[in-house]
PDB file of C-alpha atoms in Angstrom:
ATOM      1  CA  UNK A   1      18.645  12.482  -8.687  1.00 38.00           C
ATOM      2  CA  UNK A   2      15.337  10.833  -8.902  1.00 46.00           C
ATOM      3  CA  UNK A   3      13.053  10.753 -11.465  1.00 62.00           C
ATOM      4  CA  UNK A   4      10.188  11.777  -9.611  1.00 90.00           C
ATOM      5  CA  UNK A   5      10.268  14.595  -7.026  1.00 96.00           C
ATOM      6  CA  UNK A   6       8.266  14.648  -4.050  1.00 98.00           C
ATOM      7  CA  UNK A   7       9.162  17.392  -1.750  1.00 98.00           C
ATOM      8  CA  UNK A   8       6.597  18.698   0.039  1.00 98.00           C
ATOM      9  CA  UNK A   9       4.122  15.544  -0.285  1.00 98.00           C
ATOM     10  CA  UNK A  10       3.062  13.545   2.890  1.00 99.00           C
ATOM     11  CA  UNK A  11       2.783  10.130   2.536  1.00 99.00           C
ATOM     12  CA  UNK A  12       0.867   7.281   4.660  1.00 99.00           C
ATOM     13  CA  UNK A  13       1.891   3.607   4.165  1.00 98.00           C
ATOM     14  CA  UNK A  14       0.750   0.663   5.592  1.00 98.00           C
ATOM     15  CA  UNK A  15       2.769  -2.907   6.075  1.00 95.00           C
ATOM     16  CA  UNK A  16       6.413  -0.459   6.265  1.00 97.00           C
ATOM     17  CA  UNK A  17       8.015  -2.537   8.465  1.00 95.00           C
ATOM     18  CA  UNK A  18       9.147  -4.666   5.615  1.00 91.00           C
ATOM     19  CA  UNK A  19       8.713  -5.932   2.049  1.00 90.00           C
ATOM     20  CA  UNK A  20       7.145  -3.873  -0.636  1.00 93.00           C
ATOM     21  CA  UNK A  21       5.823  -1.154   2.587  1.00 95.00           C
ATOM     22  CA  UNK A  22       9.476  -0.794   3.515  1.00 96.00           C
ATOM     23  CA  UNK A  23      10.372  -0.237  -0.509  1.00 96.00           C
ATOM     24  CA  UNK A  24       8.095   2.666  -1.030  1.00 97.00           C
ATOM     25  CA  UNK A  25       8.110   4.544   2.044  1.00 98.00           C
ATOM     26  CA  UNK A  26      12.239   4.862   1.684  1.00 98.00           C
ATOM     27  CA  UNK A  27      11.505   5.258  -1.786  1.00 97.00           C
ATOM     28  CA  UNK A  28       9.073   8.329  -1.220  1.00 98.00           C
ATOM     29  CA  UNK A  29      11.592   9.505   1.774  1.00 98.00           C
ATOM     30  CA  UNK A  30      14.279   9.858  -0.719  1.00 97.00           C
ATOM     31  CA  UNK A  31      12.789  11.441  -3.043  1.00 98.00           C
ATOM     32  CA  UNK A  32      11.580  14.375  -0.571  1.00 98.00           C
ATOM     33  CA  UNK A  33       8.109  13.184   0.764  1.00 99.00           C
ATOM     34  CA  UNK A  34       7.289  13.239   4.326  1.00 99.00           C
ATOM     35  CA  UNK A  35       6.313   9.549   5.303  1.00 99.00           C
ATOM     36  CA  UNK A  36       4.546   8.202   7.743  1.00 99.00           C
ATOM     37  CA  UNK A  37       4.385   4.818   8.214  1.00 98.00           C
ATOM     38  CA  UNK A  38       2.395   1.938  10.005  1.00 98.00           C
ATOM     39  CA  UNK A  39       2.745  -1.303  10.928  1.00 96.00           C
ATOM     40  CA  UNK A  40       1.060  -3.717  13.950  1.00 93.00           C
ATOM     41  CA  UNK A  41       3.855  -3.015  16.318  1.00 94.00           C
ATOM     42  CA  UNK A  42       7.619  -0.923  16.161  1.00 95.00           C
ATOM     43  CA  UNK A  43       9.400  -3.917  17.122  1.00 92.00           C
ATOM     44  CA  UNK A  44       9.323  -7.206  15.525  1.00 74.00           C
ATOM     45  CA  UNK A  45       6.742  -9.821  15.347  1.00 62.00           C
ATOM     46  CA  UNK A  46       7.192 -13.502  15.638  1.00 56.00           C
ATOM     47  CA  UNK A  47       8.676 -14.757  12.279  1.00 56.00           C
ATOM     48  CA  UNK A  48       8.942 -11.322  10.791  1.00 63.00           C
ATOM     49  CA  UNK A  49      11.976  -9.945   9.081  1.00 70.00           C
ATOM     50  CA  UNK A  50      11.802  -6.537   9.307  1.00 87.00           C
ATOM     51  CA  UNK A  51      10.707  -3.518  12.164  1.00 95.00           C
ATOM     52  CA  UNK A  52       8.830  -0.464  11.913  1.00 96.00           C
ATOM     53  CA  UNK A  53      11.191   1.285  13.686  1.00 96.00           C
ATOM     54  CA  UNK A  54      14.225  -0.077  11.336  1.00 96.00           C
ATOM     55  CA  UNK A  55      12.569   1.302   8.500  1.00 97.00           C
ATOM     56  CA  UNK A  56      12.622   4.987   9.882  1.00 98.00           C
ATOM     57  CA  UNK A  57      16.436   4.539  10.979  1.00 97.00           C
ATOM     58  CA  UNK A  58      17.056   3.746   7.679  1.00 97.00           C
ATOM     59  CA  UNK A  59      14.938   6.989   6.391  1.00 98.00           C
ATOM     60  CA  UNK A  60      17.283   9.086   9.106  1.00 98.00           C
ATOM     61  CA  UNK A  61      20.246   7.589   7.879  1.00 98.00           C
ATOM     62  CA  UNK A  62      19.479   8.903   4.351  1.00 97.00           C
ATOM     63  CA  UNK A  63      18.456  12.067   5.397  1.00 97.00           C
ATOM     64  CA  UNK A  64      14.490  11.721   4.942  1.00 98.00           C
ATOM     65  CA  UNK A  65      11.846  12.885   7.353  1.00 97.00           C
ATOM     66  CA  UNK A  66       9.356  10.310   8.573  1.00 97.00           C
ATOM     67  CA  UNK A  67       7.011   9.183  11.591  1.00 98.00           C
ATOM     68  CA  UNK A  68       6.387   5.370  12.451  1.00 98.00           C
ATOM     69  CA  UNK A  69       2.783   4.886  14.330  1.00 98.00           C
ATOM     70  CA  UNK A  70       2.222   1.488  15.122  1.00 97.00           C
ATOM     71  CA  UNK A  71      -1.025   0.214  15.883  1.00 96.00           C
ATOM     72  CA  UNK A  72      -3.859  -1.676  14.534  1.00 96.00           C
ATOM     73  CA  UNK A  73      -5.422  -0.134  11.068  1.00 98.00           C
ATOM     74  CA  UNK A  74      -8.404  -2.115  11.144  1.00 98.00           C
ATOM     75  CA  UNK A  75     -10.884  -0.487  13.205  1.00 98.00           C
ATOM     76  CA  UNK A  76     -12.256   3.008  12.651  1.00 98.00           C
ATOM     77  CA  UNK A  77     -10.771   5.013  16.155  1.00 98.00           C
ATOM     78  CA  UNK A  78      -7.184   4.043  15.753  1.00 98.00           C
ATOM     79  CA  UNK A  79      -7.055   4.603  11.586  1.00 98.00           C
ATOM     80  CA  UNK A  80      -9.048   7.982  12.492  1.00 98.00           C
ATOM     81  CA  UNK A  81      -6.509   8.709  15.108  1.00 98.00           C
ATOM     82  CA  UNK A  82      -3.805   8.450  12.524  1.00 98.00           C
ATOM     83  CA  UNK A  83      -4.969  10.415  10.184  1.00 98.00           C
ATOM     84  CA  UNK A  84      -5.545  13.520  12.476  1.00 98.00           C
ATOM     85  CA  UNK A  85      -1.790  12.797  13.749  1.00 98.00           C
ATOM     86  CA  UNK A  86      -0.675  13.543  10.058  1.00 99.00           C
ATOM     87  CA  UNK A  87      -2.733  16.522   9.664  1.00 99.00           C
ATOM     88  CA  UNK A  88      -1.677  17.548  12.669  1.00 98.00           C
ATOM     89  CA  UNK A  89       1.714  17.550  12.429  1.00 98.00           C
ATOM     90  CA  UNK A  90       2.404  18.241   8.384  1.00 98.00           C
ATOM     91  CA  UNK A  91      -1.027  19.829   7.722  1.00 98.00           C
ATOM     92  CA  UNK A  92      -2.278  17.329   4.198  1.00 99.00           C
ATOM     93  CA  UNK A  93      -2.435  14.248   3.425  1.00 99.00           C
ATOM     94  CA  UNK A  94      -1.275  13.495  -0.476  1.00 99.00           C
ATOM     95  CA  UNK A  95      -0.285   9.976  -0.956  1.00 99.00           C
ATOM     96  CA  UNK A  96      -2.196   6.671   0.970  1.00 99.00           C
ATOM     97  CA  UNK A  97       0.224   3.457  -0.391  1.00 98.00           C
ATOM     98  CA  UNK A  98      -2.526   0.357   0.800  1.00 98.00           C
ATOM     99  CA  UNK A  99      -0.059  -2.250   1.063  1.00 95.00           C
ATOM    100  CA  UNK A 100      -0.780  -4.017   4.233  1.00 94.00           C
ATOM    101  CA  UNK A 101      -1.880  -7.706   3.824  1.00 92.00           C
ATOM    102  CA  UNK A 102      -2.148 -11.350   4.995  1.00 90.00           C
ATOM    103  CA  UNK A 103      -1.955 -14.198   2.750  1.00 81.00           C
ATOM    104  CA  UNK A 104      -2.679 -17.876   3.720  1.00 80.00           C
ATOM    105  CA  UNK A 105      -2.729 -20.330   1.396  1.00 83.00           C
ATOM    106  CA  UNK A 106      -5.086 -22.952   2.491  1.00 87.00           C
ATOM    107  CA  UNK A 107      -7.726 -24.922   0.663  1.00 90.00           C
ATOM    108  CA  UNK A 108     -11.660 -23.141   1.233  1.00 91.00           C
ATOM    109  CA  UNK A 109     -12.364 -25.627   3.338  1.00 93.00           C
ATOM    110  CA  UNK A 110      -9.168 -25.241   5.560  1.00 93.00           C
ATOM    111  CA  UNK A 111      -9.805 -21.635   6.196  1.00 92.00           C
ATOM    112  CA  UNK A 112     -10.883 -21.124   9.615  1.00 95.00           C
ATOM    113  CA  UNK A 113     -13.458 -18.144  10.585  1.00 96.00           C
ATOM    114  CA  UNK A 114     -10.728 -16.434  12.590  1.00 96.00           C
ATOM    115  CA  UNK A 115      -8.244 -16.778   9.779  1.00 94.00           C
ATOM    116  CA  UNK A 116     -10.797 -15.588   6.988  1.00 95.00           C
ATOM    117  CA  UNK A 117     -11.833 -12.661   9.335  1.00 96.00           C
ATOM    118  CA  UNK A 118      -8.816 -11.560   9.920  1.00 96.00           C
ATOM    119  CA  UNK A 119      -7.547 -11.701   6.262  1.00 95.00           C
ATOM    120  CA  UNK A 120     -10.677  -9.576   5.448  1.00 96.00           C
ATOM    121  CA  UNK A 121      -9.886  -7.318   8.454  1.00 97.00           C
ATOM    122  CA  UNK A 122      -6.627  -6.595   6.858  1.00 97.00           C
ATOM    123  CA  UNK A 123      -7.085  -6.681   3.568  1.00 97.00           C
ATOM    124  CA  UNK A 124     -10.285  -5.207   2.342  1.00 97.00           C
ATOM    125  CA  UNK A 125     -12.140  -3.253   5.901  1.00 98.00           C
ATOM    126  CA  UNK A 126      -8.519  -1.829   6.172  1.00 98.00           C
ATOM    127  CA  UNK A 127      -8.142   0.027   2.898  1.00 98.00           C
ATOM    128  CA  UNK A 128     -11.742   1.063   2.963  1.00 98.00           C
ATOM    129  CA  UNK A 129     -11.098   2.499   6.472  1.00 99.00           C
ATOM    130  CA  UNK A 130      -7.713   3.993   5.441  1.00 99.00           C
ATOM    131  CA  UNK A 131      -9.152   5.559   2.065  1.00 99.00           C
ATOM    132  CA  UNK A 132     -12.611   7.086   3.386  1.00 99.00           C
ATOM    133  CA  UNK A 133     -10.350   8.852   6.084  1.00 99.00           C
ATOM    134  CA  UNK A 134      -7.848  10.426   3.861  1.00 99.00           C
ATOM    135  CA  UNK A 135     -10.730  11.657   1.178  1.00 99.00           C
ATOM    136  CA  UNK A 136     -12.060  14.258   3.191  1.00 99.00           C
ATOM    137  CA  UNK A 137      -8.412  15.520   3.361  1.00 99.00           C
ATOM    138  CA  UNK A 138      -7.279  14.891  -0.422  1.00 99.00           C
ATOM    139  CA  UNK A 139     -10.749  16.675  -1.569  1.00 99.00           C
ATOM    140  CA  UNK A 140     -10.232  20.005   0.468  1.00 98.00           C
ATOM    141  CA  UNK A 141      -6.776  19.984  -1.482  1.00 98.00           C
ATOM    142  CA  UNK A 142      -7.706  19.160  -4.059  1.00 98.00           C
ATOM    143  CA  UNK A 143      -4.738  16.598  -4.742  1.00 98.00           C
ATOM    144  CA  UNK A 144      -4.172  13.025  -3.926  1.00 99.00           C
ATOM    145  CA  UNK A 145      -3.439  10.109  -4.928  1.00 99.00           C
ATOM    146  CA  UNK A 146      -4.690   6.635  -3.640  1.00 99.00           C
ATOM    147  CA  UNK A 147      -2.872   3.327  -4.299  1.00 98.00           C
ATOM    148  CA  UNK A 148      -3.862  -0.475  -3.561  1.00 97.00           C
ATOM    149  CA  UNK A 149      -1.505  -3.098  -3.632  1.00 93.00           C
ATOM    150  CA  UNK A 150      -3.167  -6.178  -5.486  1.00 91.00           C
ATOM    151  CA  UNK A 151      -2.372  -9.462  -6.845  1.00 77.00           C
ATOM    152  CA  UNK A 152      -3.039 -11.347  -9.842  1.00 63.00           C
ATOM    153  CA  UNK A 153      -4.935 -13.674  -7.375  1.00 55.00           C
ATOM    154  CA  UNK A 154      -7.965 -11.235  -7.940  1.00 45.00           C
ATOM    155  CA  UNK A 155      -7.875 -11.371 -11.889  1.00 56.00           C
ATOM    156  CA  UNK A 156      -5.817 -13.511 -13.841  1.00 58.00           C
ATOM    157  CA  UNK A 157      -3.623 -16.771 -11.435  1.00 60.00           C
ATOM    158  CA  UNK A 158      -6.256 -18.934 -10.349  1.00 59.00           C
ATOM    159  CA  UNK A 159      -5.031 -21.341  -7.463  1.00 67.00           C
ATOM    160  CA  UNK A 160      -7.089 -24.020  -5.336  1.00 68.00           C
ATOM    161  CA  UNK A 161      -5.019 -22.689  -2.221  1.00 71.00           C
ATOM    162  CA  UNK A 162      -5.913 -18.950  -2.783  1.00 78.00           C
ATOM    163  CA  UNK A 163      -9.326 -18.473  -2.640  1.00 89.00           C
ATOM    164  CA  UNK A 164      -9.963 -16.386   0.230  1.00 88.00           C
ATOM    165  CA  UNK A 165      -6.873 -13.848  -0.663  1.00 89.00           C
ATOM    166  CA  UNK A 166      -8.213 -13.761  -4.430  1.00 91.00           C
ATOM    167  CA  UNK A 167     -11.939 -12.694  -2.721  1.00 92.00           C
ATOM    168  CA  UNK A 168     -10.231  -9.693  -1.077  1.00 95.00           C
ATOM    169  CA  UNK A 169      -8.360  -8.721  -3.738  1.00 92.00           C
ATOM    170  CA  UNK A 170     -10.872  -8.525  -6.199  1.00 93.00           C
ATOM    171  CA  UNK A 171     -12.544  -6.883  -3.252  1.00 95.00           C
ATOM    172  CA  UNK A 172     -10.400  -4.275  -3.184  1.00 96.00           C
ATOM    173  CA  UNK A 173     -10.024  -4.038  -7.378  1.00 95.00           C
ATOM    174  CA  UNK A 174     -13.912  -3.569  -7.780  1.00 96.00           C
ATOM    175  CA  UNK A 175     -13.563  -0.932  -4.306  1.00 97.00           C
ATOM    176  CA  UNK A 176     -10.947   1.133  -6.118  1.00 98.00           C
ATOM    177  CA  UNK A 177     -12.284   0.967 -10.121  1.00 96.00           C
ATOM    178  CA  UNK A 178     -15.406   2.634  -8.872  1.00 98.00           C
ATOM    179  CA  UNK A 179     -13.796   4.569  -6.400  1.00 99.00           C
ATOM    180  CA  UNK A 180     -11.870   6.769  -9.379  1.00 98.00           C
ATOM    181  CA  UNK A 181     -15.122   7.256 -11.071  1.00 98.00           C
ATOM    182  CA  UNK A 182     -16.437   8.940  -7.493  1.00 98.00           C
ATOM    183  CA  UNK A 183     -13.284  10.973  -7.112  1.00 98.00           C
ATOM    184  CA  UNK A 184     -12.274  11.880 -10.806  1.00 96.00           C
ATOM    185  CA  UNK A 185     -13.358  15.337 -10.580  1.00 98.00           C
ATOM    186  CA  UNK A 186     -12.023  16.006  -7.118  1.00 98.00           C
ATOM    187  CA  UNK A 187      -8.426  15.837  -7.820  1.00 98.00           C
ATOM    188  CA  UNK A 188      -7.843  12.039  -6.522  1.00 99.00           C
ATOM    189  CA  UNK A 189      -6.340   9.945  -8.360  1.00 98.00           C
ATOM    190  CA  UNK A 190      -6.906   5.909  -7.638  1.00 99.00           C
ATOM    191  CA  UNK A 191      -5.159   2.803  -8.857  1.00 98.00           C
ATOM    192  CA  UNK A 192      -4.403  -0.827  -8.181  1.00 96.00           C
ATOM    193  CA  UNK A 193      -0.774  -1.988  -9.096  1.00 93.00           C
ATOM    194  CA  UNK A 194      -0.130  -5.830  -8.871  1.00 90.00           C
ATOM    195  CA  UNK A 195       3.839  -6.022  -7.912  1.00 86.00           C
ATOM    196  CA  UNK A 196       4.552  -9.352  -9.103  1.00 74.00           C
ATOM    197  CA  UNK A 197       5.756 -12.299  -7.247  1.00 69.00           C
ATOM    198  CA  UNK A 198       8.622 -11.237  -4.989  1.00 56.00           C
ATOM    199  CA  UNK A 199      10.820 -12.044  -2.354  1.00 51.00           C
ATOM    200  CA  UNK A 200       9.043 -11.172   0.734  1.00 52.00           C
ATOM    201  CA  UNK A 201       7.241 -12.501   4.102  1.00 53.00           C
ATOM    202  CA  UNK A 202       4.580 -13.122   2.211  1.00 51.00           C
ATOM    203  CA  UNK A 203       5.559 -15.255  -0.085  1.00 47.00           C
ATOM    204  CA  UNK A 204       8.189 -17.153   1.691  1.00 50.00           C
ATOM    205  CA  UNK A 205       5.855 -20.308   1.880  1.00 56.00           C
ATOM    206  CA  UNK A 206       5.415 -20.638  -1.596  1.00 53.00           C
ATOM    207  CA  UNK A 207       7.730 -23.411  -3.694  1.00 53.00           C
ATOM    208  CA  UNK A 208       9.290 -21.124  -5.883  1.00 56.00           C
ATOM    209  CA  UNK A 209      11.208 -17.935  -5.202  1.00 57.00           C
ATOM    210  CA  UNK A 210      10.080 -14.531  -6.228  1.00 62.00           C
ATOM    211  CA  UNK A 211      12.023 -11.605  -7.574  1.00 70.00           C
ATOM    212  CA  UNK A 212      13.941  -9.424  -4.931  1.00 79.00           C
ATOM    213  CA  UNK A 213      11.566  -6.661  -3.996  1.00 80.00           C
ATOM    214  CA  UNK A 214      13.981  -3.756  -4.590  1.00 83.00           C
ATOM    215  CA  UNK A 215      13.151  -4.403  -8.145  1.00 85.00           C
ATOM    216  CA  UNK A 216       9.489  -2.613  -7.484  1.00 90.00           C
ATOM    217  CA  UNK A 217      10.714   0.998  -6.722  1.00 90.00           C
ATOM    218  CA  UNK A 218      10.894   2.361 -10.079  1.00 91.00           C
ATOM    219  CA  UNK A 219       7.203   1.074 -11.529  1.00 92.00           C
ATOM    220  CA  UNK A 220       5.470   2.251  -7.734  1.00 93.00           C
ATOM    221  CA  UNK A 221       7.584   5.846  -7.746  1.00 96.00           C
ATOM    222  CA  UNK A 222       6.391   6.459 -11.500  1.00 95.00           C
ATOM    223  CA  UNK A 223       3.384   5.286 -10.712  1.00 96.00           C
ATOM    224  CA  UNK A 224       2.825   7.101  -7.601  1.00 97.00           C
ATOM    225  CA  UNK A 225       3.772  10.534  -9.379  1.00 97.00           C
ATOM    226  CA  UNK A 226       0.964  10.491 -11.685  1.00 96.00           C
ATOM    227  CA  UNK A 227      -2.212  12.708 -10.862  1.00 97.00           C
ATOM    228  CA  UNK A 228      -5.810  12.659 -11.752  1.00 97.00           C
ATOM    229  CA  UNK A 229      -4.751  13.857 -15.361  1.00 96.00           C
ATOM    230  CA  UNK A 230      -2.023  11.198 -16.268  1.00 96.00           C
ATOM    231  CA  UNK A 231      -3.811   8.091 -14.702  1.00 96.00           C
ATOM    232  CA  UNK A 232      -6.288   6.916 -12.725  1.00 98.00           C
ATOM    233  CA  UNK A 233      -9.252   4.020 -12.980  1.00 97.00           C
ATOM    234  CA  UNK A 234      -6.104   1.985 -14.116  1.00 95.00           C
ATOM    235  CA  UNK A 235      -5.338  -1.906 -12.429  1.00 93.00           C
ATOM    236  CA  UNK A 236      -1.441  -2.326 -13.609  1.00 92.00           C
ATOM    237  CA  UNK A 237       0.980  -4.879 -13.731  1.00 91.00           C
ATOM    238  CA  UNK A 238       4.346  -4.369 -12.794  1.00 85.00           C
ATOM    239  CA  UNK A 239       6.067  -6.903 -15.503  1.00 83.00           C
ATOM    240  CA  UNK A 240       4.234  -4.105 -18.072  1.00 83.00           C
ATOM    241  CA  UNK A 241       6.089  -1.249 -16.663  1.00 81.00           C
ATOM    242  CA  UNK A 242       8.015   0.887 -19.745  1.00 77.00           C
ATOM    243  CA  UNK A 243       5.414  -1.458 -22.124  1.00 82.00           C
ATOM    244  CA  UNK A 244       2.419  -0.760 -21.828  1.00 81.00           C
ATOM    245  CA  UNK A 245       2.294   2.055 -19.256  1.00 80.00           C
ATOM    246  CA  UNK A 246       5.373   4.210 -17.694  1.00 82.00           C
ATOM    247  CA  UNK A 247       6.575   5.079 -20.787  1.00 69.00           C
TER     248      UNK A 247
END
């Protein structure tokens, strides 16, 4: 049995079709959430390893309750849209996982416009769109919690092929740090977790292999199951998980 129950939650998170996305939305599934999940399209993309639509078979196959939406999450109709699907149909909103992301490694000067744009489409104007829709919701509950998926590109690993990712990520740190202050008395909690170097998409480009990503489920379900009370504010490192916080 789980550590960390959440029956009767409803979950929304981004990038499922794979990776880390696909790690905590069967994570949440099994441990009694409703999840609903989004990625670009249900079927795969060109050099993708993983499909939206897999990832709810899976959920089936183990039981959980889910709902894939495909679509683009970085404009305001279509991220609107899917938030009043999930009211719709299971009435809150408690959990928003921001995992979604792009990540090119190319010098500053390499970076084309459409590349940067898009990397800032996905990375930062997503999560703000994502989070200022599921507020409203969370705050007339009471309850919520809101996650972003960082990187130690934004804080700590400086690399001369990273620039542009590092910008949004620290984008998103500074977004969410003040965001908890703004929320702390409405029940919301808010907190960036940096995973780690794993083996994903991603990172398959890079020279060195990273860590399988099943290893992230117990740090994100702990961390997920904390409320305004236990933890918020908070940018975390997975490594530090049962060390300095988790314990």
């Amino acid at each position: 049995m789980p550590d960390q129950d959440f029956t009767g939650k409803v979950a929304i998170v981004t990038g499922a079709s794979r990776g880390i996305g696909r790690v905590a939305a069967l994570g949440l599934a099994k441990r009694g959430a409703t999840v609903v999940g989004t990625a670009r399209n249900m079927d795969a993309s060109p050099g993708t390893g993983g499909t939206l639509r897999e990832t709810f078979e899976m959920i089936a196959a183990e039981g959980g309750k889910g709902l894939p939406i495909a679509g683009s999450i970085t404009e305001s109709a279509p991220v609107q849209a899917l938030i009043d699907q999930t009211v719709a149909e299971f009435g809150r909103i408690d959990l928003l996982v921001n995992n979604a992301g792009v990540h090119p490694l190319v010098s500053i000067t390499e970076m084309t416009d459409e590349a940067w744009t898009d990397m800032i489409a996905v990375n930062v104007t997503a999560v703000f769109l994502l989070t200022r829709g599921v507020v409203p919701v969370m705050k007339r509950q009471h309850f919520g919690h809101i996650l972003g998926i960082s990187s130690a590109a934004g804080t700590r690993n400086p690399r001369a092929d990273q620039t542009g990712y590092a910008a949004t990520k620290g984008a998103m740190d500074r977004m969410f740090h003040n965001l908890a202050h703004e929320l702390k008395n409405d029940g919301i909690a808010v907190n960036v977790w940096q995973p780690g170097i794993l083996a994903t998409d991603m990172n398959a480009h890079r020279p060195f292999a990273g860590e399988p990503v099943a290893v992230v489920e117990p740090s994100m379900m702990w961390l997920l199951a904390q409320t305004v009370g236990s933890m918020t504010g908070q940018n975390v490192l997975r490594e530090e998980f049962g060390k300095t916080w988790g314990n």
